[in-house]
Every structure is written in C-alpha cells, then in structure tokens.
Short mmCIF file of C-alpha atoms in Angstrom, two decimals:
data_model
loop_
_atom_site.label_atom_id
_atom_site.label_comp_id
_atom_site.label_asym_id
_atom_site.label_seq_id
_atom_site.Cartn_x
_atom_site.Cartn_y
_atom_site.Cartn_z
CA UNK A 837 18.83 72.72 -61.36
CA UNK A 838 18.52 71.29 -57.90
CA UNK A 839 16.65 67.94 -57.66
CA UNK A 840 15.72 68.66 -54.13
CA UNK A 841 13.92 71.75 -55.14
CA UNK A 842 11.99 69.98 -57.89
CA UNK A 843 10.67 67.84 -55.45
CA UNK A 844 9.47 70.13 -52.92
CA UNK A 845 7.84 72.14 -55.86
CA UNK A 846 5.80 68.82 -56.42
CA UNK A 847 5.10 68.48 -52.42
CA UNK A 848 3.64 71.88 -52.51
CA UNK A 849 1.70 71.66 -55.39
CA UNK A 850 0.31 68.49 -53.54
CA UNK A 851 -0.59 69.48 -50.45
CA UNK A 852 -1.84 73.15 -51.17
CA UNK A 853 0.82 75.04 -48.49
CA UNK A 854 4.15 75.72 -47.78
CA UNK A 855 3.67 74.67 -43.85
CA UNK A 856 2.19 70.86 -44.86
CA UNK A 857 5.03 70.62 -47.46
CA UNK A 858 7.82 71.82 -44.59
CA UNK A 859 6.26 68.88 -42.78
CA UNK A 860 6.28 65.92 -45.15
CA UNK A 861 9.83 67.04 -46.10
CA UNK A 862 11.02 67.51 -42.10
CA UNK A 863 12.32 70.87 -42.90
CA UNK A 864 10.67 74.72 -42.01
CA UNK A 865 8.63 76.55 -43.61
CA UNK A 866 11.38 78.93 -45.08
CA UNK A 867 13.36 76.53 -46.24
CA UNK A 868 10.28 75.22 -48.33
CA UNK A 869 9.65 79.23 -49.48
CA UNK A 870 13.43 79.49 -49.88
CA UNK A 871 13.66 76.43 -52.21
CA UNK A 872 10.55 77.40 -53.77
CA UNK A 873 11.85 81.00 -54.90
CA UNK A 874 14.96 79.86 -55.90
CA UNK A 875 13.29 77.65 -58.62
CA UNK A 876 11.19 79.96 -59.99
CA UNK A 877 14.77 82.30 -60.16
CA UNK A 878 16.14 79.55 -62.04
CA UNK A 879 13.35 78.77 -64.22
CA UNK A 880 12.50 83.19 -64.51
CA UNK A 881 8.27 82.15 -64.34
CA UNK A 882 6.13 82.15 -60.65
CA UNK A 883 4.89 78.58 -60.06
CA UNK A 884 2.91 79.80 -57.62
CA UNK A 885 0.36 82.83 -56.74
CA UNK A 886 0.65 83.28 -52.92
CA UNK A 887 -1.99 84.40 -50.17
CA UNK A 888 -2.43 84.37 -46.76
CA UNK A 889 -4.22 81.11 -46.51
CA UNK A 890 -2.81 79.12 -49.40
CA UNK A 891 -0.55 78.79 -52.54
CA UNK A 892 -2.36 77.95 -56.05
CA UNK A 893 -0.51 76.67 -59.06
CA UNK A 894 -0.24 79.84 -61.96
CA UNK A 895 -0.57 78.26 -65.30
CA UNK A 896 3.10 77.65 -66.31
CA UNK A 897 2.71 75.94 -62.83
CA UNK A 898 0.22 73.29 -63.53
CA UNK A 899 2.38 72.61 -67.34
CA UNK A 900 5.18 72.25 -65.35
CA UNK A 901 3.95 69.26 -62.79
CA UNK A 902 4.22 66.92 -65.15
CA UNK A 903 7.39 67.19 -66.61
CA UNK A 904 8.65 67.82 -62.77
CA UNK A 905 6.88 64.49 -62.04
CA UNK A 906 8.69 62.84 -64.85
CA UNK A 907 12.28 64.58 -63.99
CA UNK A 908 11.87 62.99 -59.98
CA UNK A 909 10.33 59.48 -61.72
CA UNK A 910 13.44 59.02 -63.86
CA UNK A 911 15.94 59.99 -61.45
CA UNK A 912 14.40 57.68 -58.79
CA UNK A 913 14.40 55.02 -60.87
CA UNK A 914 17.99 55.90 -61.62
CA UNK A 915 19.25 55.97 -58.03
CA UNK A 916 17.38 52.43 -57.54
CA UNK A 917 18.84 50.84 -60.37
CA UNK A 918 22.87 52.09 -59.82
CA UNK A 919 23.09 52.70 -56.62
CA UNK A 920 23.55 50.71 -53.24
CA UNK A 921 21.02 49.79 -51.40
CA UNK A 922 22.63 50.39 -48.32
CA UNK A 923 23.86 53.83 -49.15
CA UNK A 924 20.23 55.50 -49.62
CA UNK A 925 18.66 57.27 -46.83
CA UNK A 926 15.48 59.15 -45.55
CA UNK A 927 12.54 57.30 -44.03
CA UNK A 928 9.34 55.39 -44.85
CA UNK A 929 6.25 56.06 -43.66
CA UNK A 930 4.30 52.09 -43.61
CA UNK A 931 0.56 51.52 -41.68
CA UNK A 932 -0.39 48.53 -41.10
CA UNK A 933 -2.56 46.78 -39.13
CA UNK A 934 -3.35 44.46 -36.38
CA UNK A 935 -3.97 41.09 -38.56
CA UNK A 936 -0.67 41.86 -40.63
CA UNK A 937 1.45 42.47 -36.89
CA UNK A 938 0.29 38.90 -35.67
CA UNK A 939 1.57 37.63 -38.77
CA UNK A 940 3.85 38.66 -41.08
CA UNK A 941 4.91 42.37 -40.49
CA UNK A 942 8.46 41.19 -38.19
CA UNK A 943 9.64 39.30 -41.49
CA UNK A 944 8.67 41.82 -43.87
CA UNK A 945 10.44 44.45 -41.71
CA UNK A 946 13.41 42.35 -41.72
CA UNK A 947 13.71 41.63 -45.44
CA UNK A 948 12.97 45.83 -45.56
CA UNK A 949 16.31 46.41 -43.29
CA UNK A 950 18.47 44.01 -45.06
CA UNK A 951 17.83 45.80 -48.21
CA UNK A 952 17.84 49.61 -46.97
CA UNK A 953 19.66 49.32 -43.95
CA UNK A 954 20.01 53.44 -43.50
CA UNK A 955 16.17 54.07 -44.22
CA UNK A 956 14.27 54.37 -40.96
CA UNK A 957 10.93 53.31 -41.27
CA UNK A 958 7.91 55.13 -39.45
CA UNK A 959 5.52 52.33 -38.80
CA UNK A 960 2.10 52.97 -37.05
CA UNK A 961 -0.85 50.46 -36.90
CA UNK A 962 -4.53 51.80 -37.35
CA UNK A 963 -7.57 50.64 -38.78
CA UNK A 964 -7.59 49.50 -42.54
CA UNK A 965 -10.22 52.57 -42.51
CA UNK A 966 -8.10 55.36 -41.36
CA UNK A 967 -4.88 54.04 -42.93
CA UNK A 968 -6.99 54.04 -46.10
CA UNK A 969 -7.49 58.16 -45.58
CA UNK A 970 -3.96 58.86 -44.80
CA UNK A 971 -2.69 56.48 -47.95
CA UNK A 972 -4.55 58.47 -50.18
CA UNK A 973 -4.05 61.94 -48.62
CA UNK A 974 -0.62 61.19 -49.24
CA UNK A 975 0.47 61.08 -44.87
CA UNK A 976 2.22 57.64 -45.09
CA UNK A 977 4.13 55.95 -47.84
CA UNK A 978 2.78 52.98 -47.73
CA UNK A 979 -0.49 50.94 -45.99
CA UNK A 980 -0.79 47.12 -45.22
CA UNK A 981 -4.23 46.93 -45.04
CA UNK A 982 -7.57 45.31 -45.52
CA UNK A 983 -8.28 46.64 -49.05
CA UNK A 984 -8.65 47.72 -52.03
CA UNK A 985 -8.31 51.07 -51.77
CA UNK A 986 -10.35 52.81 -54.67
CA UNK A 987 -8.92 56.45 -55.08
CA UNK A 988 -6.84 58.52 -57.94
CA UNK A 989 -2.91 57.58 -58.69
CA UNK A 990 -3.38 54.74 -55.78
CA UNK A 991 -1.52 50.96 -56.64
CA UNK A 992 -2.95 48.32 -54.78
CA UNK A 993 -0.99 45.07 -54.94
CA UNK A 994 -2.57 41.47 -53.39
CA UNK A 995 -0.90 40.27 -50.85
CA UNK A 996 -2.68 37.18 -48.73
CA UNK A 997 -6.06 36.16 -47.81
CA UNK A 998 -6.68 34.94 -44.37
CA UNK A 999 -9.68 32.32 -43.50
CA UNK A 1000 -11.57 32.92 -40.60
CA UNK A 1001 -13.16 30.61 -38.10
CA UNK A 1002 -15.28 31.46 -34.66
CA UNK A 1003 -13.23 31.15 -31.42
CA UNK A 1004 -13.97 30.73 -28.28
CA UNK A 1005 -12.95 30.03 -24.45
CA UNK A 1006 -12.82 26.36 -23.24
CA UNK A 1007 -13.96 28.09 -20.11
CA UNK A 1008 -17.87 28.88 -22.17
CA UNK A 1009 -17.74 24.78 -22.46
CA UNK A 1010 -19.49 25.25 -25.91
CA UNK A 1011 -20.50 21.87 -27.07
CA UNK A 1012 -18.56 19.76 -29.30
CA UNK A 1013 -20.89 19.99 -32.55
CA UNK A 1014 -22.23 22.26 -35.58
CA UNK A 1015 -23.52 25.36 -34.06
CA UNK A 1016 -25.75 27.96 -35.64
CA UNK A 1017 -25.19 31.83 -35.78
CA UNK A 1018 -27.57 31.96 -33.60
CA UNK A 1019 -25.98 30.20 -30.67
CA UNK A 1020 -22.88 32.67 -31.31
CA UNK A 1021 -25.07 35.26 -30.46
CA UNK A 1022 -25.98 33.82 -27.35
CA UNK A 1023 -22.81 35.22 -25.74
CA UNK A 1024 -21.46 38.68 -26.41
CA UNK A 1025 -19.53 38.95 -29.68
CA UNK A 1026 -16.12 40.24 -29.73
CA UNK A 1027 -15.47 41.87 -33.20
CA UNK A 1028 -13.23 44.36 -35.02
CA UNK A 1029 -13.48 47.93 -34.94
CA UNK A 1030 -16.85 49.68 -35.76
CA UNK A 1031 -17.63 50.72 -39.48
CA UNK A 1032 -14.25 48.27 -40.69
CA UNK A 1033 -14.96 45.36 -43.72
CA UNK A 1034 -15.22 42.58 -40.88
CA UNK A 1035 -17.55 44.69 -38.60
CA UNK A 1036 -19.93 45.39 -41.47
CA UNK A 1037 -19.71 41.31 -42.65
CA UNK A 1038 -20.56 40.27 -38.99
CA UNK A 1039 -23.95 42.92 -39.29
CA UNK A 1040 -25.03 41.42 -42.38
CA UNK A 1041 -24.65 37.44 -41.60
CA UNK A 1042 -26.68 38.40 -38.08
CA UNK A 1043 -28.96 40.24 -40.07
CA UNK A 1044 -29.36 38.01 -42.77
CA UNK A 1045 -29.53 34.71 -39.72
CA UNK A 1046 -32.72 37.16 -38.59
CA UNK A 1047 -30.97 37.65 -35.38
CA UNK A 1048 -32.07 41.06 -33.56
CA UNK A 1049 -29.53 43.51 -31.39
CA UNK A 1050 -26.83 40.93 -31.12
CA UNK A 1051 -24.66 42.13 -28.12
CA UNK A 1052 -21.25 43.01 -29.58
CA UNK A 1053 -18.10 44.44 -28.23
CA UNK A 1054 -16.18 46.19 -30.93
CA UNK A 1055 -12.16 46.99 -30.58
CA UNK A 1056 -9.42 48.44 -32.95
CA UNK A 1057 -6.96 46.19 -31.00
CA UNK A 1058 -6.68 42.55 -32.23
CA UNK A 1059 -5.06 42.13 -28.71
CA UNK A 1060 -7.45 43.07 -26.68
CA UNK A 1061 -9.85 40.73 -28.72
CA UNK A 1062 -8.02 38.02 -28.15
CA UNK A 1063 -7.83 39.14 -24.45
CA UNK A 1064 -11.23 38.81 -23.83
CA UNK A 1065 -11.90 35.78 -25.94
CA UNK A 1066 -9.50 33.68 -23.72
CA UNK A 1067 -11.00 35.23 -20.15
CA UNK A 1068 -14.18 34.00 -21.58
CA UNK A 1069 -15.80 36.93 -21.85
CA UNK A 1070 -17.10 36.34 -25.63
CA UNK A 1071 -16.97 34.83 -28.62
CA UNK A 1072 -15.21 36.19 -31.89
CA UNK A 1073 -14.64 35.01 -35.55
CA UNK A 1074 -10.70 35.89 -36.53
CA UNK A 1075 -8.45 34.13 -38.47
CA UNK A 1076 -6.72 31.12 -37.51
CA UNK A 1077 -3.56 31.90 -38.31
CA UNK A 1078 -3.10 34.99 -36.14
CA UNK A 1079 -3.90 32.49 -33.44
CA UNK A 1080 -2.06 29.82 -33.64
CA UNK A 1081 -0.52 30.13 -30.46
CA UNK A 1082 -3.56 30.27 -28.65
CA UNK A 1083 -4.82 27.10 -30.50
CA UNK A 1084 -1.58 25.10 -29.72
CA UNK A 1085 -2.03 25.88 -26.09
CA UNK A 1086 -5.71 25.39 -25.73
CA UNK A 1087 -6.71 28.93 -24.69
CA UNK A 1088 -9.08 29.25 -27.74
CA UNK A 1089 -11.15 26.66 -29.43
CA UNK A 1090 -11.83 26.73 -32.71
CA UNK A 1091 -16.02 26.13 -33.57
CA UNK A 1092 -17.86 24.58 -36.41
CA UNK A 1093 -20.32 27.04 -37.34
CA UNK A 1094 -22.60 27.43 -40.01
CA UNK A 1095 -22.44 30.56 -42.02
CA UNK A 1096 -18.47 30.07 -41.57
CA UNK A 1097 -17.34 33.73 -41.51
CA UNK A 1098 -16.24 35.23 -44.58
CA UNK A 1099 -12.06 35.33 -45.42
CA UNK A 1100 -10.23 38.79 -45.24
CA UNK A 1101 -8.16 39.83 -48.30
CA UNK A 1102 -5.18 42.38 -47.34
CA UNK A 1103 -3.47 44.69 -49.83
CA UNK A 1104 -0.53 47.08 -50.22
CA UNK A 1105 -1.59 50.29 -50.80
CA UNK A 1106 0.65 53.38 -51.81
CA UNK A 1107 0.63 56.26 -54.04
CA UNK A 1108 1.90 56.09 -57.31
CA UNK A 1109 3.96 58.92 -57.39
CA UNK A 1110 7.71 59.39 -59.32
CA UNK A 1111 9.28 60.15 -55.56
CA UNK A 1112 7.60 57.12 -53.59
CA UNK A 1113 10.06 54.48 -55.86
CA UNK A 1114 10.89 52.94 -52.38
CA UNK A 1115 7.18 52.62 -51.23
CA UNK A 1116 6.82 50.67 -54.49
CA UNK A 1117 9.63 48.48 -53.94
CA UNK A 1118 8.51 47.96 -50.29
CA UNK A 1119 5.06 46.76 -51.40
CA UNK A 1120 6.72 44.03 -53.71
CA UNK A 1121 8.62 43.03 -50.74
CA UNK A 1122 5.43 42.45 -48.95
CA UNK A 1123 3.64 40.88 -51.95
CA UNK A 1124 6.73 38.54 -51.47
CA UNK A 1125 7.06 37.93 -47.87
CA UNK A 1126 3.14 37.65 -47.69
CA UNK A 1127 3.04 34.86 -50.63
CA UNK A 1128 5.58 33.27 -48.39
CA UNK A 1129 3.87 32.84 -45.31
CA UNK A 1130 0.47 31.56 -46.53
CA UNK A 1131 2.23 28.96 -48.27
CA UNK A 1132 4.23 27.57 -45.45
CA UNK A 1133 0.58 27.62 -43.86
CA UNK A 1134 -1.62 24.57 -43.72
CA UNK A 1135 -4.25 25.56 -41.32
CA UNK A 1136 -5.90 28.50 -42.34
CA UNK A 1137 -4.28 30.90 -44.03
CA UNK A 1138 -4.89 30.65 -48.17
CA UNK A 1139 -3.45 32.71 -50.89
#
C-alpha cells in the first residue's frame, strides 16, 4: 500500500474535495482522483460517494480515518526518529506576525534551516486573527501568534510574553513625569489592527479611564506604527523590546503612564495531525528560540 495515497485519502476527507486536496498537496486534481481510486482498488471498498459539488466519507470511510491517521502518525514519527534531517523534503507553511518579525522570527528561521536544510518554508505574516482562521482550517502548518487558539485537534505551546510600555516622539515634547490615560488620548493613538487582543485591551482601559471617542489610528503593520510614532504623528503602547533600536537612538521615548498597558502572550499554534510531525517539531524550536531571547532580555521582554 502506498503511503502517499494514504495521506491524500486523509487530505480529502479533510477538506471535503478533490480540488482543495490537489492544492494542499501541490499536485492536480487527477492525480488526487487517480490516487484516490487506486486505494479503494487496493483496499476493494469506496471511501468515498462522489457528486458534482463534493465528496462525503461512505461508512467504511469514516472507520477507516482513524487507523489511516494512525498508519501516517507512526510512519512520521518513524522517518523523524531514523532518518536525516537534512535528507527530508517538502515545505512548511509558518504565519507569524509582526511582534514575532521584530524579534525573534530571523533566529528561529535559522535554527529551522540548520535542522531541515531541504524543507522550504512558506512564511507569511498576518494578523494573530486571520492566522488563527487559517491554523485551524488547516491552510498553514504552523502560526506564531498572539494566542491561544481555542479550536478541535489544535496544540498551542507558550512561547514568550512581551511587556508593553507607551511610546512616543521627542518631537510631542511630552513632559518628563507620570501621565494619565487621559493625556495619551490627547494626541491620536497609534494601535494594532482593528478587532486584534491589543486593539480590544486599548478600548477597554479608555473605556474603563471614562475617556469618550479617543482618536485612534489602527494598522496591521507594526512598521508603519512605528513610522508614525517617530514622525510624531501619535502616540502608541508596544513592547519595548521590538523597539529597542528606536530607544537606543532616541527616536521614541518611552512614558510613565498609569494604567501601564497590559503584556502580550504569543503562542505556537498548529494542528495536531499524524502528517504535520515537522510543524510539531518546528513549534518546539520556537518554544526554544523564544525562551532564549526573553532571557537574554533585561528591559522588557519577560517569560
């Protein structure tokens, strides 16, 4: 029995249709119906009932996912534990996001390389929200992301937790004391993108400070943020260590204000599924590389 085909059998059965499983896999669609019919040849049952729209798992089907799950779990864990490293090869699909670029993703990345050096790796940055949605529906491998992620057969691991502190412009000549939420909101806010864990903490310490239609300037790029907090333009509470640079050269000034902002906990996030062994080994390689880098930080950054 061909390995291959049990897998695509289980990439079907995931995602409902031959075309979505000829995607994930980077094949066509007849190859996936090819593999698919030669299985059920082999095994003499139909796994699936076919229509124009979709495929649906026949009974034997639906028995059969587990022990399919089991066969790819084993032999995955099998090719991890005999094999070299540097001799597997496919891809990984890893989101991530802003916070995690400006810190730690170009060592993690590295340590991923040395120990798959033929695996390319697929790396997009998004919001924690929609890297969340394509985690779970199963369209990247792995997310680095402002979590937990609460949904079925998903493994979140901790990885750091970032403290936060208001920033702002030498150029707003803020005065050198304890300043109130309130004098924040004096100037347009620079925050992260609408409807994301940080957005939604900013709207309830303004709301809970009894401060009325604050002006704020949302953005899903942690670079443009930055941007327009050293033009002057705002103010904006991020964490320290994803501007240190900024600090050193006295771009940004870090404030004393009272409610401090609240820290921001990131997680790895992937499915746990018998073929995504490398995703798994990827997120401990994160877990790692994160624990690393808040400790060698002093100002900041906590684990």
């Amino acid at each position: 029995m061909n390995l291959r085909f049990v897998e695509t059998f289980l990439w079907v059965a995931r995602l409902g249709s031959f075309s979505a499983a000829a995607e994930r896999l980077n094949t066509t669609q007849a190859a996936i119906s090819n593999r698919i019919a030669t299985l059920e040849r082999d095994l003499g049952i139909r796994l699936f009932e076919r229509d124009v729209r979709c495929v649906r798992l026949t009974g034997l089907g639906q028995q059969a996912v587990a022990k399919a799950e089991e066969l790819v779990r084993v032999a995955n864990e099998f090719r991890e534990a005999v094999s070299d490293p540097g001799s597997l090869r496919g891809s990984i699909r890893i989101g991530t996001i802003d916070s995690i670029a400006h810190a730690w993703l170009p060592q993690f990345i590295e340590r991923l390389w040395a120990r798959y050096p033929s695996v390319a790796v697929d790396l997009n940055t998004d919001t924690s929200l929609h890297m969340a949605r394509e985690v779970a529906e199963r369209r990247i491998d792995l997310a680095l992301i402002m979590g937990p992620v609460i949904a079925p057969d998903i493994i979140n691991l901790d990885l750091c937790t970032f403290a936060c502190t208001w920033l702002a412009s030498p150029k707003l000549n803020l005065p050198d004391r304890p300043l109130t939420l309130a004098e924040m909101a004096d100037h347009p806010i620079l925050a992260y993108s609408r409807d994301s864990i940080p957005h939604h903490r900013l709207l309830k310490q303004l709301a809970d400070a009894g401060i009325e239609d604050p002006t704020i300037y949302n953005s899903n790029s942690l670079a443009t943020v930055i941007r327009l907090a050293q033009d002057g333009i705002g103010v904006t509470p991020l964490p320290k260590v994803i501007v240190r640079e900024q600090l050193t050269a006295g771009t940004l000034v870090a404030l004393d204000v009272t409610p401090a902002f609240p820290p921001l906990s990131f997680h790895a996030v992937y499915s746990d599924h018998p073929d995504n062994l490398i995703s798994a080994v990827a997120a401990r390689m994160a877990q790692e590389v994160a624990h690393g880098f808040s400790h060698a930080q002093t100002d900041g950054a906590s684990w």
